């Protein structure tokens, strides 16, 4: 039973994997947080509630009792009634006040995991999870707040969300509704988060918490390149393998905020959810608002343990559809090979070489539709450019299929070019605040995805293409941030709902399309990895990680991405040199070795490869077939961080039964006479492993404690792939 309720003490204890989480209902109806951490066995935990009640100037509700909300550890703190820290909920009532108060009313424990209306979420069946649904109420506004907890038996993961219903008789406005809040009785943490930019996503930042409010957020309309919707609080001494780590990951693709506040009492509050900036949601009597889901993971095996829990959970209980745990086809994408300059002949030449080399799919990127020969036109005109592809899509796809290859196609559905038939017909479909000129970015505007007619148009237009030929894959791109995001379709007082409604519209469309085309493999993309978030994984089990395909840059980007996202979701391609983003030259082997750590492919003009390079492609294709089950289905261990040393980077994958492992060792920048002992992780200490490259057999304990000796002189950018196989 993962959820226990001690009716006498009024304490809930949630046991998820090797973690426990506890809170109680106090005599005034408040929900006080008691504990989150390694598994414990008691429920009589009320003694853990804060007894420091000398907070100056703070009110003592409700009966002048000595306690104050400002020092209490709370499950879902509210605004304006005596807790001055960051709050989870703020409701603007009809009386014009945002003072909010919540009291416990009832609870229910059910088998299985709750689902969220209109929003993607972790799923689990009745044997795998339980749900706790706590009903709280604000007596004045009539707001009924359901706090949902999903407790997964076999994962150290607890999911949280809130559903707010207007149970009163007058409308109110939700100004902030977080998915989760978490109070810790200490601030002895480092905060880890992933920041970045276009072509430099998910860089790792780790810094101690201080007495302030630290916020990681996006208000760009998407989860964004700038910050990922993730943060971890880790003990100062935590490493990849040891120490405590609390991960917090938000299943959401829009504006989000994760706030960590430390007060003078040395406590920490973490609050995460939809960004309250540029947000307000009117709730009429009887209506409901659902927050996105927060996924909390506890690990006492350091950051590595936390990441592996996210990887397994997201791979098997968040990704959906037939591709989620299937080995992904090796694809060649023509973007960096041809950019917009292609026609049927060029594509077929690439496909012919691809087939000869063992590549399994050709992806036709941007430029196949409307009159699009550069990025200045045609977004929205989702019909084939017959000047480039004479006779249309079907004959091309048939020819590609005849070569033995699958065929994939690129779309950027959420956009509209001012120079497009769609814009000339429906200028009003552009997302824009009434009275303002829409800002342009990459020569394009954004469609108002809050509108049902826009969603229907896109469903029909994309369906027409997907049904017109044998299309096996869709790359779903999104290449600008939102501006003037105030839908003209909404009344002025509801326009701050636009950002969230945009995301709901996107999910609804993706849901319809992925259900209608269950065999199609969807890949997410946003100018590289600008929308690499858990919610997009529900529709696309792999995401284009970055437009930076330079192997050395990819070491950092893929390493950072692995903090939350499974290798099977990290799309990675071998591209040409000098690299188009950095101008750097790295060997073909290294480009392959780095890309091999994810959903593998090529992003170049195969017809331009030398005979020697073509032999290397064949070798990499064979390696991928041998190693993909290990990489995409195994356990991932980070060994040497490119954020800590510019000289060494390493990671490895271990099969679930520990009978096989693949180690990747990279030297981004060499040093002369520099030792390289590499201690491995995740092996069975008692098993003997054959290191195929060295022809040496060593036991797991030797490999994990003494390590491999990889010391020799390397060139900049050299790398080594080591395959280990258990021999007994
Ligand atoms: C941005 C993507 O990240 C690229 O891979 C490519 O598809 C371009 N858009 C096409 O415009």
XYZ file of C-alpha atoms and ligand atoms in Angstrom:
739
model
C 0.000 0.000 0.000
C 1.954 3.056 -1.112
C -0.504 5.498 0.542
C -1.154 5.197 4.264
C -3.521 7.328 6.310
C -3.294 7.203 10.070
C -6.833 8.300 10.922
C -6.066 8.859 14.556
C -2.991 11.041 14.051
C -4.349 12.434 10.781
C -1.050 11.762 9.041
C -0.605 10.703 5.416
C 2.520 8.766 4.460
C 3.256 8.146 0.807
C 5.850 5.449 0.090
C 7.267 5.607 -3.426
C 10.126 3.249 -4.272
C 12.839 3.968 -1.732
C 11.322 7.271 -0.599
C 8.654 8.430 1.837
C 6.658 11.658 1.908
C 4.479 12.676 4.844
C 2.088 15.431 5.855
C -0.790 15.888 8.259
C -4.075 17.677 8.785
C -3.755 20.006 11.754
C -6.575 20.829 14.158
C -7.420 24.048 12.227
C -7.673 22.205 8.913
C -4.289 23.259 7.531
C -2.167 20.716 5.673
C 1.294 20.682 7.189
C 4.211 19.036 5.459
C 6.222 16.715 7.693
C 8.821 14.813 5.741
C 10.288 13.964 2.337
C 13.319 11.729 1.914
C 14.569 8.174 2.309
C 11.980 5.565 3.248
C 10.790 5.634 6.882
C 8.383 3.402 8.761
C 6.461 5.611 11.225
C 3.335 7.640 10.790
C 3.340 9.381 14.160
C 5.287 12.275 12.677
C 3.503 15.388 13.887
C 6.534 16.179 16.060
C 8.357 17.117 12.834
C 6.212 20.200 12.287
C 8.061 23.460 12.826
C 7.945 24.619 16.435
C 9.683 27.923 15.744
C 6.849 30.352 16.189
C 8.574 33.600 17.007
C 8.268 35.059 13.534
C 7.975 38.748 14.200
C 4.951 40.711 13.029
C 3.225 37.558 11.785
C -0.421 36.900 12.505
C -1.495 33.914 14.570
C -4.588 32.526 12.914
C -7.247 31.595 13.503
C -7.694 31.999 17.269
C -4.575 33.855 18.369
C -2.918 30.490 19.027
C 0.860 30.649 19.194
C 1.522 29.221 15.761
C 2.036 31.256 12.629
C 1.677 30.169 9.046
C 4.830 32.061 8.149
C 7.017 29.419 9.764
C 4.862 26.347 9.192
C 5.840 23.727 6.622
C 2.894 23.594 4.281
C 1.627 21.390 1.471
C 0.041 24.104 -0.634
C 0.670 27.575 0.819
C -1.712 30.350 -0.146
C -1.386 34.081 -0.550
C -2.352 36.954 1.689
C -3.287 35.294 4.978
C -0.083 35.257 6.970
C 2.481 33.176 5.068
C 4.760 35.740 3.440
C 6.949 33.291 1.560
C 6.385 32.321 -2.065
C 2.865 30.962 -2.327
C 1.324 28.238 -4.467
C -2.130 29.746 -4.850
C -3.515 33.229 -5.184
C -7.169 33.827 -5.957
C -8.635 37.226 -6.703
C -12.139 37.116 -5.275
C -15.165 39.147 -6.181
C -14.347 41.395 -3.218
C -11.172 42.547 -5.028
C -8.843 40.852 -2.541
C -6.244 38.141 -3.207
C -6.281 36.944 0.400
C -6.836 33.203 0.082
C -7.377 30.589 2.729
C -7.712 26.809 2.409
C -9.110 24.273 4.836
C -9.105 20.501 4.596
C -12.526 19.014 3.791
C -12.063 15.371 2.792
C -9.818 12.935 0.979
C -9.985 9.787 -1.134
C -7.403 7.121 -1.903
C -7.805 5.250 -5.177
C -5.958 2.528 -7.048
C -4.152 3.667 -10.197
C -2.824 7.041 -11.169
C -5.033 10.089 -11.840
C -5.124 11.619 -15.328
C -5.331 15.366 -16.031
C -7.954 16.906 -18.279
C -6.336 18.301 -21.437
C -2.816 17.913 -20.110
C -0.226 15.186 -20.556
C 0.804 13.347 -17.401
C 2.553 10.240 -16.126
C 0.264 7.222 -16.441
C 0.237 3.966 -14.470
C -2.289 1.195 -13.987
C -4.001 -0.069 -10.837
C -1.158 -2.406 -9.956
C 1.518 0.203 -10.308
C 0.236 3.299 -8.526
C -2.218 4.876 -6.125
C -3.793 8.313 -6.091
C -4.478 10.506 -3.117
C -7.026 13.248 -3.764
C -7.339 15.818 -0.979
C -10.121 18.343 -1.106
C -9.399 21.766 0.411
C -11.795 24.688 0.369
C -11.682 28.446 0.622
C -14.952 29.268 2.420
C -15.191 32.842 1.113
C -14.652 32.338 -2.634
C -15.960 28.783 -2.677
C -12.744 27.625 -4.358
C -12.423 23.859 -4.040
C -8.854 22.756 -4.468
C -8.129 19.115 -5.172
C -4.510 18.323 -4.366
C -3.602 15.228 -6.357
C -0.735 12.931 -5.440
C 0.282 10.010 -7.661
C 2.445 7.484 -5.870
C 4.324 4.983 -7.975
C 5.212 1.749 -6.246
C 8.349 0.892 -8.161
C 9.797 4.337 -8.699
C 11.030 6.832 -6.136
C 8.660 9.306 -7.744
C 5.634 11.226 -6.560
C 3.562 13.221 -8.999
C 1.535 16.248 -7.988
C -1.077 18.492 -9.552
C -3.980 20.632 -8.403
C -7.486 20.967 -9.789
C -9.326 24.111 -8.758
C -13.100 24.231 -9.042
C -15.303 27.207 -8.455
C -17.830 25.778 -6.025
C -19.163 29.245 -5.162
C -21.792 31.403 -6.800
C -19.635 34.191 -8.242
C -16.657 34.117 -10.620
C -13.107 34.484 -9.313
C -9.724 34.884 -10.971
C -6.828 32.529 -10.381
C -3.692 34.666 -10.401
C -1.364 31.851 -9.468
C -1.904 28.101 -9.204
C 1.241 26.065 -8.729
C 1.447 22.353 -9.401
C 3.394 21.623 -6.236
C 5.063 23.222 -3.248
C 7.652 21.560 -1.090
C 8.976 22.827 2.263
C 12.297 21.577 3.632
C 13.499 22.184 7.202
C 16.973 23.050 5.877
C 18.623 25.159 3.216
C 21.789 23.084 3.063
C 21.328 22.458 -0.614
C 22.868 23.202 -3.949
C 20.373 23.957 -6.655
C 21.006 22.307 -10.011
C 19.226 23.534 -13.116
C 19.635 23.557 -16.871
C 20.009 26.895 -18.658
C 20.948 27.663 -22.221
C 20.305 29.350 -25.532
C 19.734 28.428 -29.162
C 22.537 26.004 -30.140
C 23.592 25.700 -26.516
C 20.742 24.108 -24.613
C 20.669 22.504 -21.148
C 23.980 23.617 -19.719
C 24.384 22.482 -16.125
C 24.397 25.118 -13.365
C 24.997 24.091 -9.741
C 25.199 26.641 -6.946
C 24.417 26.699 -3.211
C 21.107 28.190 -2.131
C 21.328 31.529 -0.360
C 18.846 33.632 1.603
C 16.796 34.831 -1.327
C 14.324 33.674 -3.924
C 15.932 31.947 -6.881
C 13.733 31.553 -9.930
C 14.153 29.435 -13.026
C 11.452 30.388 -15.501
C 10.203 31.003 -19.005
C 7.787 33.620 -20.288
C 8.536 32.962 -23.959
C 5.421 30.909 -24.616
C 7.367 27.644 -24.659
C 9.499 25.847 -22.120
C 12.383 27.431 -24.056
C 16.100 27.158 -24.748
C 16.794 29.516 -21.850
C 15.665 27.353 -18.930
C 14.377 23.814 -18.754
C 11.350 23.149 -16.514
C 13.493 21.277 -14.032
C 15.452 21.909 -10.851
C 17.069 19.678 -8.284
C 17.982 20.421 -4.698
C 20.978 18.311 -3.726
C 23.040 18.042 -0.573
C 26.291 20.026 -0.867
C 28.345 16.841 -0.881
C 26.134 14.983 -3.364
C 27.935 13.529 -6.352
C 26.791 11.499 -9.322
C 26.694 8.385 -7.157
C 26.259 9.494 -3.550
C 24.207 11.915 -1.486
C 20.644 13.130 -1.557
C 18.996 14.670 -4.595
C 15.433 15.942 -4.893
C 14.407 16.401 -8.514
C 11.445 18.531 -9.579
C 10.374 18.326 -13.201
C 7.323 19.973 -14.707
C 5.305 18.223 -17.425
C 4.587 21.423 -19.323
C 5.657 23.140 -22.543
C 4.640 26.734 -21.833
C 5.538 29.569 -19.466
C 6.670 28.062 -16.187
C 8.329 29.155 -12.962
C 10.287 27.198 -10.383
C 10.987 29.295 -7.304
C 13.225 28.336 -4.393
C 12.983 30.598 -1.360
C 15.239 30.348 1.693
C 14.265 32.315 4.783
C 16.053 33.465 7.923
C 15.012 30.254 9.669
C 17.207 28.408 7.152
C 14.292 26.586 5.584
C 13.652 26.144 1.868
C 10.424 26.329 -0.051
C 10.256 25.087 -3.638
C 7.201 26.072 -5.688
C 6.680 25.102 -9.318
C 4.000 25.481 -11.950
C 2.629 27.753 -14.653
C 4.433 31.113 -14.557
C 2.124 33.587 -12.763
C 3.542 36.417 -14.882
C 1.230 37.116 -17.843
C -1.289 34.688 -16.405
C -4.780 35.064 -14.949
C -7.654 32.653 -15.348
C -11.294 33.486 -14.730
C -13.254 30.618 -13.236
C -17.014 30.820 -13.388
C -19.163 28.886 -10.910
C -18.907 25.168 -11.644
C -15.778 25.490 -13.855
C -12.444 23.785 -13.221
C -8.835 24.714 -13.813
C -6.194 21.978 -13.909
C -2.521 22.666 -13.316
C 0.204 20.782 -15.173
C 1.878 17.922 -13.349
C 5.053 18.151 -11.278
C 7.133 14.993 -10.978
C 9.204 14.801 -7.792
C 11.998 12.263 -7.592
C 14.061 11.428 -4.533
C 17.450 9.760 -4.755
C 20.031 8.896 -2.127
C 22.326 7.721 -4.896
C 23.169 11.230 -6.004
C 22.231 12.942 -9.236
C 22.836 9.794 -11.236
C 20.195 7.915 -9.240
C 17.740 10.765 -9.733
C 18.337 10.826 -13.499
C 17.907 7.079 -13.875
C 14.538 7.259 -12.120
C 13.420 10.014 -14.497
C 14.739 8.071 -17.495
C 12.844 4.892 -16.664
C 9.681 6.656 -15.591
C 9.532 8.972 -18.589
C 10.487 6.267 -21.084
C 7.828 3.821 -19.945
C 5.121 5.902 -18.190
C 5.163 9.266 -19.948
C 6.142 8.550 -23.546
C 3.213 6.920 -25.298
C 2.466 4.969 -28.410
C 4.099 2.136 -30.212
C 7.494 3.830 -30.590
C 8.113 4.604 -26.940
C 10.316 1.590 -26.229
C 11.121 0.504 -29.770
C 14.593 0.895 -31.218
C 14.466 4.003 -33.376
C 15.294 3.831 -37.090
C 18.588 5.356 -38.264
C 17.617 8.359 -40.307
C 19.294 10.797 -42.622
C 17.861 14.314 -42.512
C 18.639 16.616 -45.445
C 18.604 19.938 -43.510
C 22.333 20.528 -43.091
C 22.940 18.573 -46.317
C 20.914 20.778 -48.647
C 19.054 23.378 -46.569
C 16.264 24.705 -48.865
C 18.098 23.824 -52.049
C 16.730 20.408 -52.984
C 14.473 18.671 -55.439
C 13.344 15.104 -55.989
C 16.550 14.188 -57.773
C 18.773 15.387 -54.946
C 16.693 13.647 -52.314
C 16.692 10.401 -54.253
C 20.461 10.543 -54.657
C 20.795 10.854 -50.863
C 18.247 8.061 -50.370
C 20.102 5.765 -52.757
C 23.368 6.207 -50.870
C 21.516 5.880 -47.569
C 20.066 2.535 -48.642
C 23.471 1.250 -49.698
C 24.959 2.250 -46.352
C 22.227 0.647 -44.240
C 20.439 3.843 -43.169
C 16.745 3.198 -42.623
C 14.843 6.427 -43.217
C 15.059 9.611 -45.273
C 13.657 12.734 -43.614
C 12.765 15.637 -45.879
C 13.175 18.804 -43.823
C 11.997 22.396 -44.331
C 11.274 23.643 -47.855
C 8.978 21.069 -49.499
C 5.709 23.077 -49.378
C 4.100 26.258 -50.718
C 6.722 28.345 -52.528
C 9.281 27.959 -49.789
C 12.842 28.350 -51.070
C 14.096 30.235 -48.044
C 12.678 31.134 -44.646
C 10.706 34.128 -45.921
C 7.463 32.473 -46.998
C 4.805 29.743 -47.023
C 4.463 28.574 -43.417
C 0.840 27.518 -43.198
C 0.629 26.400 -46.839
C 0.924 22.693 -46.176
C 0.721 21.487 -49.748
C 3.568 20.182 -51.863
C 5.769 22.518 -53.890
C 5.497 20.749 -57.210
C 8.323 22.754 -58.719
C 10.669 20.944 -56.382
C 8.801 17.678 -56.155
C 7.262 17.102 -59.574
C 4.230 14.863 -59.389
C 3.884 15.446 -55.651
C 4.762 13.491 -52.573
C 3.443 10.041 -53.424
C 5.841 9.232 -56.296
C 8.796 10.463 -54.240
C 7.831 8.404 -51.213
C 7.238 5.350 -53.391
C 10.698 5.683 -54.899
C 12.258 6.100 -51.464
C 10.317 3.088 -50.156
C 11.384 1.078 -53.198
C 14.987 1.648 -52.129
C 14.078 0.012 -48.815
C 13.874 3.253 -46.821
C 11.077 4.728 -44.751
C 10.125 8.334 -45.400
C 9.734 11.188 -42.909
C 8.646 14.801 -43.288
C 9.057 18.187 -41.546
C 6.248 20.538 -40.439
C 6.157 23.764 -38.472
C 2.406 23.785 -37.840
C 2.106 26.561 -35.261
C 3.497 29.257 -37.579
C 2.259 31.465 -40.382
C 4.345 33.447 -42.873
C 2.979 36.878 -43.822
C 3.788 35.786 -47.367
C 1.503 32.762 -47.468
C -1.867 31.864 -48.916
C -3.010 31.080 -45.402
C -2.173 34.578 -44.184
C -3.842 36.214 -47.163
C -6.970 34.197 -46.423
C -6.896 34.322 -42.603
C -4.800 37.238 -41.305
C -6.995 37.099 -38.197
C -5.537 33.697 -37.295
C -2.284 35.394 -36.314
C -1.675 35.540 -32.590
C -1.650 39.215 -31.699
C -2.910 41.638 -29.075
C -5.742 43.657 -30.665
C -4.513 47.084 -31.776
C -0.856 46.041 -31.967
C 1.343 44.994 -34.875
C 2.574 41.445 -34.404
C 6.363 41.292 -33.942
C 8.092 39.259 -36.578
C 10.802 36.690 -35.881
C 12.537 34.534 -38.511
C 10.134 36.242 -40.931
C 7.126 34.546 -39.355
C 4.165 35.076 -37.082
C 2.586 32.598 -34.694
C -0.841 31.084 -35.229
C -3.415 31.578 -32.507
C -3.435 28.004 -31.245
C -6.128 28.845 -28.702
C -8.636 28.831 -31.605
C -10.476 25.656 -32.467
C -10.750 26.669 -36.156
C -6.964 26.994 -36.328
C -6.487 23.597 -34.692
C -9.012 22.056 -37.094
C -7.310 23.610 -40.116
C -3.967 22.203 -39.010
C -5.419 18.783 -38.279
C -6.949 18.621 -41.748
C -3.911 20.018 -43.561
C -1.445 17.707 -41.810
C -3.796 14.725 -42.151
C -4.089 15.366 -45.880
C -0.316 15.109 -46.224
C 0.037 12.114 -43.903
C -2.699 10.244 -45.753
C -1.347 11.116 -49.199
C 1.716 8.891 -48.988
C 3.422 6.299 -46.829
C 4.836 8.657 -44.212
C 6.500 7.020 -41.228
C 7.832 10.003 -39.317
C 7.006 13.655 -38.592
C 9.438 16.281 -37.315
C 7.343 18.931 -35.519
C 9.288 22.198 -35.454
C 8.603 25.532 -33.677
C 10.983 28.371 -34.455
C 10.195 31.493 -32.501
C 9.051 32.820 -29.144
C 5.568 34.197 -28.645
C 4.906 37.943 -28.500
C 1.747 40.042 -28.191
C 0.144 36.876 -26.813
C -3.383 38.091 -26.202
C -5.897 36.214 -28.314
C -8.396 38.461 -30.065
C -10.896 35.634 -29.708
C -10.992 36.092 -25.946
C -12.692 39.001 -24.170
C -10.169 41.553 -22.840
C -10.527 40.396 -19.237
C -9.580 36.835 -20.244
C -6.616 37.629 -22.484
C -4.094 36.650 -19.834
C -5.354 33.110 -20.389
C -3.788 33.106 -23.861
C -0.377 31.611 -23.048
C -1.869 28.629 -21.245
C -4.705 28.189 -23.747
C -2.088 28.175 -26.525
C -0.368 25.194 -24.882
C -3.697 23.414 -24.334
C -4.527 23.963 -28.016
C -1.174 22.519 -29.017
C -1.685 19.436 -26.820
C -5.181 18.912 -28.181
C -3.913 18.996 -31.766
C -0.984 16.709 -30.994
C -3.306 14.320 -29.218
C -5.636 14.142 -32.213
C -2.845 13.632 -34.699
C -0.891 11.052 -32.715
C -4.121 9.107 -32.125
C -5.111 9.291 -35.795
C -1.631 8.221 -36.955
C -0.473 5.778 -34.279
C 2.225 4.224 -36.480
C 3.949 7.509 -37.236
C 7.047 8.300 -35.178
C 6.843 11.947 -34.084
C 10.012 13.888 -33.275
C 9.708 17.177 -31.393
C 11.874 20.156 -32.327
C 12.095 23.848 -31.623
C 15.064 25.480 -33.322
C 16.881 22.475 -31.923
C 15.948 21.804 -28.317
C 13.897 24.888 -27.407
C 10.933 22.798 -26.317
C 12.667 19.752 -24.898
C 10.323 19.079 -21.999
C 8.487 16.120 -20.443
C 5.111 17.134 -21.886
C 6.362 16.996 -25.460
C 7.684 13.501 -24.753
C 4.067 12.331 -24.406
C 3.536 13.016 -28.100
C 7.044 12.630 -29.479
C 9.251 10.035 -27.797
C 12.304 11.715 -29.273
C 13.226 15.388 -29.614
C 15.854 17.121 -31.752
C 18.302 18.054 -29.035
C 20.026 21.072 -30.535
C 20.759 22.799 -33.821
C 24.366 22.660 -32.704
C 25.608 19.397 -34.207
C 29.269 19.980 -33.312
C 30.348 16.827 -31.451
C 32.216 18.746 -28.710
C 29.294 21.072 -28.086
C 26.998 18.069 -28.147
C 28.994 16.487 -25.282
C 27.835 19.318 -23.021
C 24.317 19.588 -24.436
C 23.607 15.846 -24.316
C 25.240 15.490 -20.898
C 23.024 18.254 -19.488
C 19.926 16.868 -21.223
C 20.557 13.489 -19.580
C 19.870 14.981 -16.136
C 16.166 14.407 -16.799
C 15.610 12.925 -20.245
C 16.272 9.330 -21.314
C 18.883 8.672 -24.027
C 16.111 7.246 -26.248
C 14.607 10.757 -26.382
C 17.858 12.553 -27.236
C 17.998 12.837 -31.006
C 21.618 13.072 -32.182
C 23.073 13.177 -35.715
C 26.450 12.973 -37.395
C 26.911 16.129 -39.485
C 29.538 17.425 -41.905
C 32.813 19.167 -41.032
C 33.827 21.918 -40.709
C 30.784 21.992 -38.471
C 28.170 24.462 -39.704
C 27.676 26.071 -36.290
C 31.195 26.185 -34.846
C 33.517 25.632 -37.809
C 35.249 22.914 -35.803
C 36.615 19.763 -37.397
C 36.212 16.535 -35.459
C 36.797 13.042 -36.739
C 33.978 11.020 -38.289
C 34.464 8.442 -35.523
C 33.956 10.975 -32.738
C 30.898 12.472 -34.395
C 29.490 8.943 -34.536
C 30.498 8.043 -30.986
C 28.780 11.116 -29.537
C 25.623 10.692 -31.627
C 25.506 6.978 -30.714
C 24.434 8.013 -27.193
C 20.943 8.915 -28.391
C 18.422 8.364 -31.177
C 21.017 8.143 -33.923
C 21.093 9.554 -37.426
C 22.909 11.607 -40.061
C 22.421 15.229 -41.050
C 24.553 15.699 -44.163
C 24.651 15.096 -47.891
C 25.669 11.453 -48.101
C 26.555 11.846 -51.771
C 29.446 14.111 -50.769
C 31.128 11.572 -48.483
C 34.436 9.997 -49.484
C 34.689 6.227 -49.961
C 36.512 6.026 -46.625
C 33.753 7.961 -44.840
C 31.140 5.701 -46.400
C 32.926 2.707 -44.899
C 32.764 4.465 -41.533
C 29.019 5.013 -41.951
C 28.627 1.259 -42.529
C 30.650 0.580 -39.399
C 28.549 3.028 -37.359
C 25.326 1.523 -38.672
C 26.521 -1.912 -37.526
C 27.559 -0.480 -34.139
C 24.174 1.172 -33.722
C 22.387 -2.099 -34.404
C 24.585 -3.799 -31.832
C 24.400 -1.069 -29.171
C 21.019 0.674 -29.578
C 19.135 -1.735 -27.278
C 21.745 -1.036 -24.614
C 21.766 2.733 -25.110
C 18.024 3.233 -25.561
C 16.836 0.649 -23.036
C 19.685 0.502 -20.523
C 20.715 2.477 -17.450
C 22.726 5.631 -18.080
C 25.677 6.642 -15.896
C 27.488 9.958 -16.228
C 31.169 9.423 -15.437
C 33.152 12.614 -16.224
C 31.457 15.967 -16.632
C 32.389 18.296 -19.505
C 31.183 21.103 -17.226
C 33.901 20.287 -14.710
C 36.792 19.614 -17.058
C 37.441 20.764 -20.598
C 39.759 17.795 -21.058
C 37.613 14.766 -20.364
C 34.023 13.679 -20.743
C 32.621 10.174 -20.276
C 29.372 8.304 -19.833
C 28.218 4.729 -20.083
C 25.098 2.614 -20.577
C 24.548 -0.661 -18.771
C 21.978 -3.266 -19.803
C 19.222 -3.897 -17.211
C 20.648 -7.373 -16.450
C 24.164 -5.888 -16.208
C 25.506 -8.316 -18.782
C 26.682 -5.645 -21.170
C 27.899 -2.059 -21.134
C 29.012 0.611 -23.561
C 31.479 3.250 -22.370
C 32.036 6.508 -24.254
C 35.191 8.483 -23.443
C 35.859 11.808 -25.162
C 38.785 14.228 -25.037
C 37.342 17.616 -26.013
C 40.689 19.326 -25.457
C 43.858 17.340 -25.068
C 46.778 17.687 -22.633
C 50.160 16.101 -23.010
C 51.040 13.312 -20.557
C 47.693 13.432 -18.870
C 46.454 10.401 -16.974
C 43.075 8.993 -17.869
C 41.877 6.444 -15.360
C 38.187 5.970 -15.754
C 36.180 4.361 -12.963
C 33.039 2.755 -14.302
C 29.658 2.485 -12.633
C 26.536 0.356 -12.572
C 28.232 -2.989 -13.275
C 27.729 -6.182 -11.310
C 30.776 -6.274 -8.992
C 30.897 -10.059 -9.169
C 30.566 -10.454 -12.918
C 33.603 -10.740 -15.194
C 33.530 -8.498 -18.248
C 35.435 -8.828 -21.490
C 36.724 -5.470 -22.698
C 36.495 -6.247 -26.407
C 38.889 -3.511 -27.528
C 41.673 -4.462 -25.083
C 40.929 -8.190 -25.131
C 41.088 -8.126 -21.321
C 38.740 -9.732 -18.816
C 38.172 -7.826 -15.554
C 35.606 -8.141 -12.829
C 32.932 -5.488 -12.236
C 34.475 -4.518 -8.885
C 37.865 -3.894 -10.506
C 36.304 -1.861 -13.307
C 34.294 0.235 -10.869
C 37.058 0.796 -8.286
C 40.408 0.644 -10.102
C 38.809 1.553 -13.431
C 40.038 1.421 -16.994
C 43.442 2.867 -17.788
C 42.858 4.953 -20.900
C 46.019 7.041 -20.466
C 47.753 7.915 -23.734
C 48.237 11.027 -25.798
C 45.075 12.067 -27.591
C 44.314 14.684 -30.209
C 41.676 17.340 -29.543
C 38.279 15.761 -30.070
C 39.414 12.147 -30.041
C 37.098 9.602 -28.500
C 36.933 5.927 -27.611
C 33.993 3.538 -27.475
C 34.469 0.510 -25.221
C 32.087 -2.393 -25.287
C 32.048 -4.705 -22.260
C 30.372 -8.082 -22.264
C 29.889 -10.311 -19.254
C 31.661 -13.589 -19.811
C 30.354 -15.493 -16.800
C 15.097 24.397 -36.959
C 15.421 22.946 -36.733
O 16.013 22.769 -35.479
C 16.325 22.461 -37.836
O 16.716 21.136 -37.611
C 15.615 22.601 -39.147
O 14.510 21.740 -39.187
C 15.196 24.041 -39.356
N 14.454 24.548 -38.240
C 14.367 24.172 -40.601
O 13.879 25.441 -40.766
